[in-house]
PDB file of C-alpha atoms and ligand atoms in Angstrom:
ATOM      1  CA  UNK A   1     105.857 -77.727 243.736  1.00 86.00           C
ATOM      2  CA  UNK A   2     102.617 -75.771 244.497  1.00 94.00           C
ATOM      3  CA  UNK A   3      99.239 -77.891 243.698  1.00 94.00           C
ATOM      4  CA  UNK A   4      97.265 -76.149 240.418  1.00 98.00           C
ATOM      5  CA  UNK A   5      94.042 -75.788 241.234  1.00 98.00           C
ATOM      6  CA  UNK A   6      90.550 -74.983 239.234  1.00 98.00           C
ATOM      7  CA  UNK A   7      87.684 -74.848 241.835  1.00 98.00           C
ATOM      8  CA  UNK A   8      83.792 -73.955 240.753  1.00 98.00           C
ATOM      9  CA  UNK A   9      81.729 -71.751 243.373  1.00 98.00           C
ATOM     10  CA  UNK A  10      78.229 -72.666 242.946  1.00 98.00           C
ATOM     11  CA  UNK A  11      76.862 -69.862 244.816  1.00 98.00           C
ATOM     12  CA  UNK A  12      73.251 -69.975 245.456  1.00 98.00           C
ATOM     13  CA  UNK A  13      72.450 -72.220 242.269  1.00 98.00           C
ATOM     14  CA  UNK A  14      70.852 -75.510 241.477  1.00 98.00           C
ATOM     15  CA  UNK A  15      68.808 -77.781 243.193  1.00 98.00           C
ATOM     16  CA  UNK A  16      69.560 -81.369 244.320  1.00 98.00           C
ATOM     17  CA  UNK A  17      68.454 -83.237 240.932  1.00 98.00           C
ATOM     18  CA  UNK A  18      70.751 -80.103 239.072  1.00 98.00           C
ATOM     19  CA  UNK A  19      73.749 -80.380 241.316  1.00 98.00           C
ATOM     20  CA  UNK A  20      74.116 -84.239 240.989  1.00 98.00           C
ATOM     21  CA  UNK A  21      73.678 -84.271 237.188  1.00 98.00           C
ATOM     22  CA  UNK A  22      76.028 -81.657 236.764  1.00 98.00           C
ATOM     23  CA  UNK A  23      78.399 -83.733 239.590  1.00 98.00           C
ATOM     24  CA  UNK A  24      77.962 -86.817 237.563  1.00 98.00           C
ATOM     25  CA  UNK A  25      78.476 -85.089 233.923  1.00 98.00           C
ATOM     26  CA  UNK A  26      81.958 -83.339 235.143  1.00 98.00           C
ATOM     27  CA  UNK A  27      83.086 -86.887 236.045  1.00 98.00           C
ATOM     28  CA  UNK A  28      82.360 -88.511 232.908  1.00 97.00           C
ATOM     29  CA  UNK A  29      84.079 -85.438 231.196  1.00 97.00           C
ATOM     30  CA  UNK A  30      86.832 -85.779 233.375  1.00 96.00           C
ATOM     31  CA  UNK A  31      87.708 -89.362 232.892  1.00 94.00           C
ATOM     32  CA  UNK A  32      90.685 -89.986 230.924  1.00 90.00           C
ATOM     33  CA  UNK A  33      91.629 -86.153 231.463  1.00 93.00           C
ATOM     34  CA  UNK A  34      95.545 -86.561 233.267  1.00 91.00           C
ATOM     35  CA  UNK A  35      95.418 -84.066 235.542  1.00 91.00           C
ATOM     36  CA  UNK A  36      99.404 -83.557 236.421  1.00 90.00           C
ATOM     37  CA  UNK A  37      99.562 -81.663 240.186  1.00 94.00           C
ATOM     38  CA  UNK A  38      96.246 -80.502 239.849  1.00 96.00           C
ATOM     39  CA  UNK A  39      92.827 -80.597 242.251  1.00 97.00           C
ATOM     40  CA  UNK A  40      89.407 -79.802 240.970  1.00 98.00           C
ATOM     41  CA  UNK A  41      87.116 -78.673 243.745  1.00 98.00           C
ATOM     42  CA  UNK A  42      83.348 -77.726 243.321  1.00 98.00           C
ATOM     43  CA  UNK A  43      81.093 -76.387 245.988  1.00 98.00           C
ATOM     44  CA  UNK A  44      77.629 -76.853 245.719  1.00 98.00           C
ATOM     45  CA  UNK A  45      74.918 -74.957 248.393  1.00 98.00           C
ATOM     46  CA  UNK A  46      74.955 -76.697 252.072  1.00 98.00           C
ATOM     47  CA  UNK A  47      71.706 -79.009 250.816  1.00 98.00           C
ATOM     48  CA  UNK A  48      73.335 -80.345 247.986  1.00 98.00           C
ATOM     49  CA  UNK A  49      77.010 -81.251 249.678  1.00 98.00           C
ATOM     50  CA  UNK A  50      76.332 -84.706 250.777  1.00 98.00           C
ATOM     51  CA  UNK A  51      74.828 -85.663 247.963  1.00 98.00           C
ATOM     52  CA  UNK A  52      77.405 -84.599 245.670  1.00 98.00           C
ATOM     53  CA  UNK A  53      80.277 -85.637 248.139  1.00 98.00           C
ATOM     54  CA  UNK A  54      79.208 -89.506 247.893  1.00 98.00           C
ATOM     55  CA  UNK A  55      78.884 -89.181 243.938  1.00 98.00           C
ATOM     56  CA  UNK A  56      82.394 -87.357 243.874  1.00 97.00           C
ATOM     57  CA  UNK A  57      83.926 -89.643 246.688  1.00 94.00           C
ATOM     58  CA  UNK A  58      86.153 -91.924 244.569  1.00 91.00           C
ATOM     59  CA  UNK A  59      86.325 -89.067 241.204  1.00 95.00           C
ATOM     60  CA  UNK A  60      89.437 -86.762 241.217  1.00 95.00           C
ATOM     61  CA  UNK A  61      86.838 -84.341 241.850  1.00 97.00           C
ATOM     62  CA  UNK A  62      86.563 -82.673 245.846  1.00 98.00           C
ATOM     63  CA  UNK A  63      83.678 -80.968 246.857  1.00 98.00           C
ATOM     64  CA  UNK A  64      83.904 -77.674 248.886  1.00 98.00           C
ATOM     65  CA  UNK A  65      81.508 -75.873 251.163  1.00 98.00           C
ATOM     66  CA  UNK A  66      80.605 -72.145 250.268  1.00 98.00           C
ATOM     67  CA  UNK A  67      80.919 -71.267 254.107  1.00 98.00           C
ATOM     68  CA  UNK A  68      80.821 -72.053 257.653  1.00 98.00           C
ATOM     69  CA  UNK A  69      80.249 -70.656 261.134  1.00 98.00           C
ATOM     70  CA  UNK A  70      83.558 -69.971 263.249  1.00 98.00           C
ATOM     71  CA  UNK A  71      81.997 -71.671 266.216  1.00 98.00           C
ATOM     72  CA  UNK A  72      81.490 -75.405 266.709  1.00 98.00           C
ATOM     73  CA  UNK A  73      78.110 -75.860 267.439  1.00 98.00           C
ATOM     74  CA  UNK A  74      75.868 -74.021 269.383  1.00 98.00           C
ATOM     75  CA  UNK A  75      72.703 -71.205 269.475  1.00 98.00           C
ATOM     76  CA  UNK A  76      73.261 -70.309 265.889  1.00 98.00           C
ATOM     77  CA  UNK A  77      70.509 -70.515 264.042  1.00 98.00           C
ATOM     78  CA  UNK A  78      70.578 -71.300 260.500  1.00 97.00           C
ATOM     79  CA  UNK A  79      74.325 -71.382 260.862  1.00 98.00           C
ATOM     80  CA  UNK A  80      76.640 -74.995 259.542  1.00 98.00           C
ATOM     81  CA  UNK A  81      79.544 -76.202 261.233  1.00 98.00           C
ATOM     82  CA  UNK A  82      83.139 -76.943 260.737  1.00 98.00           C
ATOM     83  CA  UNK A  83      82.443 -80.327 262.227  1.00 98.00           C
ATOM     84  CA  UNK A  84      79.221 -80.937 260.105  1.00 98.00           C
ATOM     85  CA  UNK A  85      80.982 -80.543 256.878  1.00 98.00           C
ATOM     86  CA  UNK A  86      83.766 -82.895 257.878  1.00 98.00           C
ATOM     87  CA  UNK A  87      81.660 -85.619 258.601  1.00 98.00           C
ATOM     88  CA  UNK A  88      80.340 -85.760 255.467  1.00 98.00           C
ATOM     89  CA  UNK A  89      83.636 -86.354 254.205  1.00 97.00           C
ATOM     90  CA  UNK A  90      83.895 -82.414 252.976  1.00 98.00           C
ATOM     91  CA  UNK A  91      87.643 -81.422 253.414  1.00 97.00           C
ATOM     92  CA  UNK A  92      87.501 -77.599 251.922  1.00 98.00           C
ATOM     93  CA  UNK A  93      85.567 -74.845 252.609  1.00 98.00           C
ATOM     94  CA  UNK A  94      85.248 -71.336 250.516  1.00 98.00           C
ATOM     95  CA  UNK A  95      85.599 -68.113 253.310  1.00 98.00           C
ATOM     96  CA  UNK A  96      85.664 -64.358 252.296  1.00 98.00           C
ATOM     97  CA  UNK A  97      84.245 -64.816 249.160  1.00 98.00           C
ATOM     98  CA  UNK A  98      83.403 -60.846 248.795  1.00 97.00           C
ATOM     99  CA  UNK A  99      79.412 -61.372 248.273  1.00 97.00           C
ATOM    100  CA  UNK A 100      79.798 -62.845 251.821  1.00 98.00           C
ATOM    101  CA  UNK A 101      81.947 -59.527 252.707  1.00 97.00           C
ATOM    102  CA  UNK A 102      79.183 -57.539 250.905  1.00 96.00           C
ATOM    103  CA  UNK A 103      75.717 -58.963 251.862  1.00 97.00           C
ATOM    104  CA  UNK A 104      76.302 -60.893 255.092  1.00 97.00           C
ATOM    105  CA  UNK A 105      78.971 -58.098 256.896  1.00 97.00           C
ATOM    106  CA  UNK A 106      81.850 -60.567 257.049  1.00 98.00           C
ATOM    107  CA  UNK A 107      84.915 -58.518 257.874  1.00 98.00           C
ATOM    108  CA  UNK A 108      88.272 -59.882 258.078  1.00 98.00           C
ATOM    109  CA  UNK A 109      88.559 -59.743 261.905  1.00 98.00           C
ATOM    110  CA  UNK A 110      85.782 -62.347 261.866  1.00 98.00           C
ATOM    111  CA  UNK A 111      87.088 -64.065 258.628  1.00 98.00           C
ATOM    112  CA  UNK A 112      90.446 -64.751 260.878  1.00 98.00           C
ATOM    113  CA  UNK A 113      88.560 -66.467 262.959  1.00 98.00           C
ATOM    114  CA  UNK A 114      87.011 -68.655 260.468  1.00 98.00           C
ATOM    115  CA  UNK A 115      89.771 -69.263 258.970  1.00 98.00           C
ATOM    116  CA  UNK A 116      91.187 -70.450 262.486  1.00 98.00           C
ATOM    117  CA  UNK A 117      88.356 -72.825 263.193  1.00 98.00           C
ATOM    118  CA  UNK A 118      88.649 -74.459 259.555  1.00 98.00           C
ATOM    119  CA  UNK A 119      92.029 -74.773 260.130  1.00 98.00           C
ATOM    120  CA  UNK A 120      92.181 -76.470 264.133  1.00 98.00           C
ATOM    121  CA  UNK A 121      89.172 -78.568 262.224  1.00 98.00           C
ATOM    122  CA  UNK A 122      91.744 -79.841 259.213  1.00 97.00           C
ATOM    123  CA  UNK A 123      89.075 -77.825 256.678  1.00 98.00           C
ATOM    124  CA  UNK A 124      91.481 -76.434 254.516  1.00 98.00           C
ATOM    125  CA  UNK A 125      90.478 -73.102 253.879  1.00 98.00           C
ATOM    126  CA  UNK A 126      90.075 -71.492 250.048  1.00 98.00           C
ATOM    127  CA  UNK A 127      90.450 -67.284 251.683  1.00 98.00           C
ATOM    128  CA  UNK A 128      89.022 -64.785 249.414  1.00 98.00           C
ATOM    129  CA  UNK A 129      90.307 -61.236 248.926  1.00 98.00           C
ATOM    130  CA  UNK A 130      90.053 -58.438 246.913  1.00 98.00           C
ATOM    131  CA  UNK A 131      89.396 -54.830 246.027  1.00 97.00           C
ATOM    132  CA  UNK A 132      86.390 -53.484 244.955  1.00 95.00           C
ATOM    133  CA  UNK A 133      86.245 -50.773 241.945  1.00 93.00           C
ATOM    134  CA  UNK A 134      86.384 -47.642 243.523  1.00 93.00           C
ATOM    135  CA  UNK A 135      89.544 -48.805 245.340  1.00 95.00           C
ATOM    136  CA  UNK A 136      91.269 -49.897 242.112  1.00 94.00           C
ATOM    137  CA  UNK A 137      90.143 -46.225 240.692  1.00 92.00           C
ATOM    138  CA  UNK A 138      91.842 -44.906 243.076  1.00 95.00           C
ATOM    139  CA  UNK A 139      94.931 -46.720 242.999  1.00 95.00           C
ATOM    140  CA  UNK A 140      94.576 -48.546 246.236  1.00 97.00           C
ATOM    141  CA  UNK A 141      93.863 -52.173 245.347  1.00 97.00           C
ATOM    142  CA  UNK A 142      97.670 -53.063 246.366  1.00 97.00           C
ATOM    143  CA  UNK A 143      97.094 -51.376 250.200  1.00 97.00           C
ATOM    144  CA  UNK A 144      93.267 -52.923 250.183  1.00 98.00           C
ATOM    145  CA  UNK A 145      94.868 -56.614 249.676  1.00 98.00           C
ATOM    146  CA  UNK A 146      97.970 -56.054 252.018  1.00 98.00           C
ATOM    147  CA  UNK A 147      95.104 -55.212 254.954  1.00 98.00           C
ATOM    148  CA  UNK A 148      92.753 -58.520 253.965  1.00 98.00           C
ATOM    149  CA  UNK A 149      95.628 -60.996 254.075  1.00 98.00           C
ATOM    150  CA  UNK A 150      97.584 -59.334 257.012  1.00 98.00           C
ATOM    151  CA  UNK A 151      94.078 -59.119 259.349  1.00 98.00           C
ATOM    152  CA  UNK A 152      92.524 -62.336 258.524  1.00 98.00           C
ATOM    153  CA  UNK A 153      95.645 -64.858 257.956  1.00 98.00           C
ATOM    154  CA  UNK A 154      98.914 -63.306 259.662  1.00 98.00           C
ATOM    155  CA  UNK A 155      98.614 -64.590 262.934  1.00 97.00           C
ATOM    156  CA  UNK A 156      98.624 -67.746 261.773  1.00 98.00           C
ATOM    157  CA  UNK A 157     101.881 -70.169 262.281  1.00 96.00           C
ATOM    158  CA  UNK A 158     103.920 -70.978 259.565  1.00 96.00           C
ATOM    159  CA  UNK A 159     102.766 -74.175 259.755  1.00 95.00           C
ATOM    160  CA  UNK A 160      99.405 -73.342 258.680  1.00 96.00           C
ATOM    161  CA  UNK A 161     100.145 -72.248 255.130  1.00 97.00           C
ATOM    162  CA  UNK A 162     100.901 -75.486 254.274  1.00 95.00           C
ATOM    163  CA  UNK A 163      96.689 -76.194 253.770  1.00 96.00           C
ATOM    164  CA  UNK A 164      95.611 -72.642 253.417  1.00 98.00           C
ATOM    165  CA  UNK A 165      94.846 -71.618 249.048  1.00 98.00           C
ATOM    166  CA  UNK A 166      94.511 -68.037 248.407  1.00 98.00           C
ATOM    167  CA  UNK A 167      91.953 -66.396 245.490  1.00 98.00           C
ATOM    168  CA  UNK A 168      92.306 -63.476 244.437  1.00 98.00           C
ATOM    169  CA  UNK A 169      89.265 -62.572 243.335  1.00 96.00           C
ATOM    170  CA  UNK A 170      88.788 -58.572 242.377  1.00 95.00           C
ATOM    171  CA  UNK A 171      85.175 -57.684 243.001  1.00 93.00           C
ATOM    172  CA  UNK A 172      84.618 -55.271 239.926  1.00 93.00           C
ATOM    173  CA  UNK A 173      85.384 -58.570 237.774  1.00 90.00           C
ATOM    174  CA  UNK A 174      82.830 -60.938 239.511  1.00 88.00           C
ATOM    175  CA  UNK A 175      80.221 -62.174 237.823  1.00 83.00           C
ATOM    176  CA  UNK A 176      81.231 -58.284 235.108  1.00 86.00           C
ATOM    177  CA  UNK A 177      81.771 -59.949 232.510  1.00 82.00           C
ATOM    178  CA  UNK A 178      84.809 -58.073 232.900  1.00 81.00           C
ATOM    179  CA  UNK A 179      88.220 -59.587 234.004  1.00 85.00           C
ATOM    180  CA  UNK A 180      91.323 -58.548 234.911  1.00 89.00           C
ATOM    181  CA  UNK A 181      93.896 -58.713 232.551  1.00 94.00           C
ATOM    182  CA  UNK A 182      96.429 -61.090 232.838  1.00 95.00           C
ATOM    183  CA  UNK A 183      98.719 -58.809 233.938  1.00 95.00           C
ATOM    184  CA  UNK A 184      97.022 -57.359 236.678  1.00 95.00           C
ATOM    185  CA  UNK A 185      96.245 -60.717 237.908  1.00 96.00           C
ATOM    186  CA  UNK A 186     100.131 -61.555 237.929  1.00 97.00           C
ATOM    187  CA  UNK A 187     101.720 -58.190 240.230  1.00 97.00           C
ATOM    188  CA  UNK A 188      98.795 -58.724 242.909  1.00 98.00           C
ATOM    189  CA  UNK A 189      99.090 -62.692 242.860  1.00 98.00           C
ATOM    190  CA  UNK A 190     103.427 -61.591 242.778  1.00 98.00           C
ATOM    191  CA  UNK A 191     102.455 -58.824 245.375  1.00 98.00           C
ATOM    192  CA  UNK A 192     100.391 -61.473 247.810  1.00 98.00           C
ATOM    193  CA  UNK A 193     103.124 -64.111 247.413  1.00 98.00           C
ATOM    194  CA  UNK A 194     105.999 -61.141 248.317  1.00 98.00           C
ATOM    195  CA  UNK A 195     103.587 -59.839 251.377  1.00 98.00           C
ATOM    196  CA  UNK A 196     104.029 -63.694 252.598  1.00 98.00           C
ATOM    197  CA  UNK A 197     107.378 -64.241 251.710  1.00 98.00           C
ATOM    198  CA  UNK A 198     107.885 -60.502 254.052  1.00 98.00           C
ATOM    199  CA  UNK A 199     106.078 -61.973 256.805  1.00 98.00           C
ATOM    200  CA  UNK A 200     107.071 -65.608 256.878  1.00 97.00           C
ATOM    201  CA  UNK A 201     109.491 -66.800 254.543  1.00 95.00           C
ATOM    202  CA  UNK A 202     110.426 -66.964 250.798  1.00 97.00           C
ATOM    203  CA  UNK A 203     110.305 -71.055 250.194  1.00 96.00           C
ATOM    204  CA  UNK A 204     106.660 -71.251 252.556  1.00 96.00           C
ATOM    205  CA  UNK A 205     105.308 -68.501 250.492  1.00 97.00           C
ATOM    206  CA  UNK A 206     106.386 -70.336 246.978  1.00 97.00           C
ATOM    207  CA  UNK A 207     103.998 -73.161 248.162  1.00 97.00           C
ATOM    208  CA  UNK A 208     100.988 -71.433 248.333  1.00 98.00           C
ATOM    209  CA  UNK A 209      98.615 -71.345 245.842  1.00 98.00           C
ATOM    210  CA  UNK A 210      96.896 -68.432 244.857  1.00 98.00           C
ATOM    211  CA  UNK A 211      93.762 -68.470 242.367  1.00 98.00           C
ATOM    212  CA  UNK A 212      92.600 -66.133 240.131  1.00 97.00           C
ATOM    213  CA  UNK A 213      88.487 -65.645 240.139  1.00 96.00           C
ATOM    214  CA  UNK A 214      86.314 -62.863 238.328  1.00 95.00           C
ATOM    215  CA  UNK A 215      84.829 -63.750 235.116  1.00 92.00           C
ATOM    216  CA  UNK A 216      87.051 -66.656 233.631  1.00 96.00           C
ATOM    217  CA  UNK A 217      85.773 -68.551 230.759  1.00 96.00           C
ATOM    218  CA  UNK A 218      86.946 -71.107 228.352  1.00 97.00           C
ATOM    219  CA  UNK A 219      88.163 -68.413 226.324  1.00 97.00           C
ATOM    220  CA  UNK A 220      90.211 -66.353 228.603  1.00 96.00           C
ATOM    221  CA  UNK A 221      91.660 -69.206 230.884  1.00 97.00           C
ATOM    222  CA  UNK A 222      94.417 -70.236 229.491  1.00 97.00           C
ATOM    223  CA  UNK A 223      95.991 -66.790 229.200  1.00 97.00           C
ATOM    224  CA  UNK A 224      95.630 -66.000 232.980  1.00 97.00           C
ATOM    225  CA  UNK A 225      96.961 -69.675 234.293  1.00 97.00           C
ATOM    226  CA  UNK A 226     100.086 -69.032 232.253  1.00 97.00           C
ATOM    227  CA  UNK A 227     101.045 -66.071 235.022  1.00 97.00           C
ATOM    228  CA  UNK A 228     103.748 -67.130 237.109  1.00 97.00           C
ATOM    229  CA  UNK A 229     101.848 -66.541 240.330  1.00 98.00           C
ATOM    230  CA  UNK A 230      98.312 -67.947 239.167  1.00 98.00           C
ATOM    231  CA  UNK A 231      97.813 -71.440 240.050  1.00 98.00           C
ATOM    232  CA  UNK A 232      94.781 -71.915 239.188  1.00 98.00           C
ATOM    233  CA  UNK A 233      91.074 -70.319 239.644  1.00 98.00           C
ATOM    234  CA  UNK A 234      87.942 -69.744 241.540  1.00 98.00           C
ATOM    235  CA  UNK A 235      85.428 -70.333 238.777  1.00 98.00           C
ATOM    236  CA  UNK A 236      81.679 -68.535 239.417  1.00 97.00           C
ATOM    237  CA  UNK A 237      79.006 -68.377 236.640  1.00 97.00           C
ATOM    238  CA  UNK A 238      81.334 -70.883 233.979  1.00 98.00           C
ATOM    239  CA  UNK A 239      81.426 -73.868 236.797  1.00 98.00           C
ATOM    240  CA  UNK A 240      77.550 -74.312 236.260  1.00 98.00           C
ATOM    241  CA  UNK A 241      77.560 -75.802 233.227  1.00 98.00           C
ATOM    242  CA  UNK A 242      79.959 -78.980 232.448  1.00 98.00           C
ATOM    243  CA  UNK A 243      81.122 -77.989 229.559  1.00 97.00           C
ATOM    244  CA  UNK A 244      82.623 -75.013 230.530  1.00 98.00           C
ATOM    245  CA  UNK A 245      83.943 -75.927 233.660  1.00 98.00           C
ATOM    246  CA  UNK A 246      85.918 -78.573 232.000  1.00 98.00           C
ATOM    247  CA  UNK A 247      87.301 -76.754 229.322  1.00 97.00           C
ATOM    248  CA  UNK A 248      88.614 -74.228 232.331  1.00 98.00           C
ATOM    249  CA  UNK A 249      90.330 -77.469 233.904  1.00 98.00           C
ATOM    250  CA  UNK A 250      91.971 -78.194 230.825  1.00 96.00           C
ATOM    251  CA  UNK A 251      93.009 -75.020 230.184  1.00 96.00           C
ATOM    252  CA  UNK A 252      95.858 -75.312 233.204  1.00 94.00           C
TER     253      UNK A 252
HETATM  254  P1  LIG B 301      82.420 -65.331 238.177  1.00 55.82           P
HETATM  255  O1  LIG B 301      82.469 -65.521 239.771  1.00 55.82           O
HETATM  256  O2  LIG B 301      83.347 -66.344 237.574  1.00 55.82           O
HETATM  257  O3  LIG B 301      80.971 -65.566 237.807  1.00 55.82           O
HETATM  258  O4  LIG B 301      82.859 -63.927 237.887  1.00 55.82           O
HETATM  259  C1  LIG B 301      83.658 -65.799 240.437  1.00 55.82           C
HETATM  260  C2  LIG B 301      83.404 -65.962 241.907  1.00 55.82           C
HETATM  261  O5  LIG B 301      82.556 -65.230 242.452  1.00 55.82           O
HETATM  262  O6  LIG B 301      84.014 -66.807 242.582  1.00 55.82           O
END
């Protein structure tokens, strides 16, 4: 049975004091919570991830990074390794998110090769795609998602899919206020899971978990994670405060 999974992107929020308070308040709210088949993941900014890692190392909570170079080390200035975050104890690491795509050029040739490195490094990799309004206008947001997962992720092995989790995330819903409907969350999470199924084959492709992220909130949750195809979400401005985050968790 594929894992359910509610993960919290940070982004460029919080300092150390904020990130560990808020680290420490989601496992206190989480205590006692059963949480059947189901990983929470948060991913504070690089500064904050040891920090939070050895105050999340024995809670059911994991904690992700938000990115990572696709070489090893080297003349990269400013840049954090695959091998950096895993000796910290970090075991998952965010890639594609689209305000990487957007501000920082990331394009999926170079996002396959990310995902590669996290992979050969046991990071397992949370791959975000999506279209971004003008493509949805236009009717393109199934072709758009076909191209992301097929450049960055099909020349993987089938072997790989076993630690890869998928978020569909469309960009006119991040951080809108708007969010897909429930419905148009399930036929590109159905589409995604078909696409792999295509390429691979239909049992690999009904393990993989695929996340919804764009604007969910307490109060819409619980309607998307009841699609078929959503197993979860990638949670942006609602992960920062404890609250929130928690009543997304318990929503699935
Ligand atoms: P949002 O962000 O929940 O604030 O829309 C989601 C994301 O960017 O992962």
């Amino acid at each position: 049975m594929r894992a359910k999974i509610v993960a919290g992107n940070w982004k460029m929020n919080k300092t150390i004091s904020e990130s560990t308070t808020l680290v420490n308040e989601l496992i206190e709210a989480l205590d006692g919570v059963e949480l059947v088949n189901t990983e929470v993941i948060v991913a504070p900014t690089f500064v904050n991830l040891q920090a939070c890692q050895l105050l999340a190392e024995k809670s059911p909570i994991s904690i992700a990074a938000q990115n990572m170079h696709q070489k090893l080390s080297g003349a990269f200035t400013g840049e954090i390794s695959a091998p950096m975050l895993l000796d910290i104890g970090v075991k998952h690491v965010i890639l594609g998110h689209s305000e990487r795509r957007e501000y920082f050029g990331e394009s999926d040739a170079l996002l396959a090769e990310k995902v590669k490195t996290a992979l050969d490094s046991k990071l397992v990799p949370i791959f975000c795609f999506g279209e971004v309004l003008e493509e949805r206008k236009s009717g393109k947001h199934f072709e758009v998602v076909s191209e992301q997962i097929t450049t960055a992720l099909f020349d993987l092995d089938k072997e790989s899919w076993k630690d890869i989790i998928l978020a569909y995330e469309p960009v006119w819903a991040i951080g809108t206020g708007e969010t897909a409907s429930p419905e148009q969350a399930q036929e590109i999470h159905a589409h995604v899971r078909q696409l792999i199924a295509d390429k691979y084959d239909a049992d690999m492709a009904d393990e993989v978990s695929i996340l919804y992220g764009g604007s969910v909130k307490p109060a819409n949750a619980k309607e998307i994670f009841s699609q078929t195809d959503v197993d979860g979400g990638l949670i942006g401005g609602a992960a920062l405060k404890a609250d929130d985050f928690t009543a997304i968790v318990k929503a699935i």
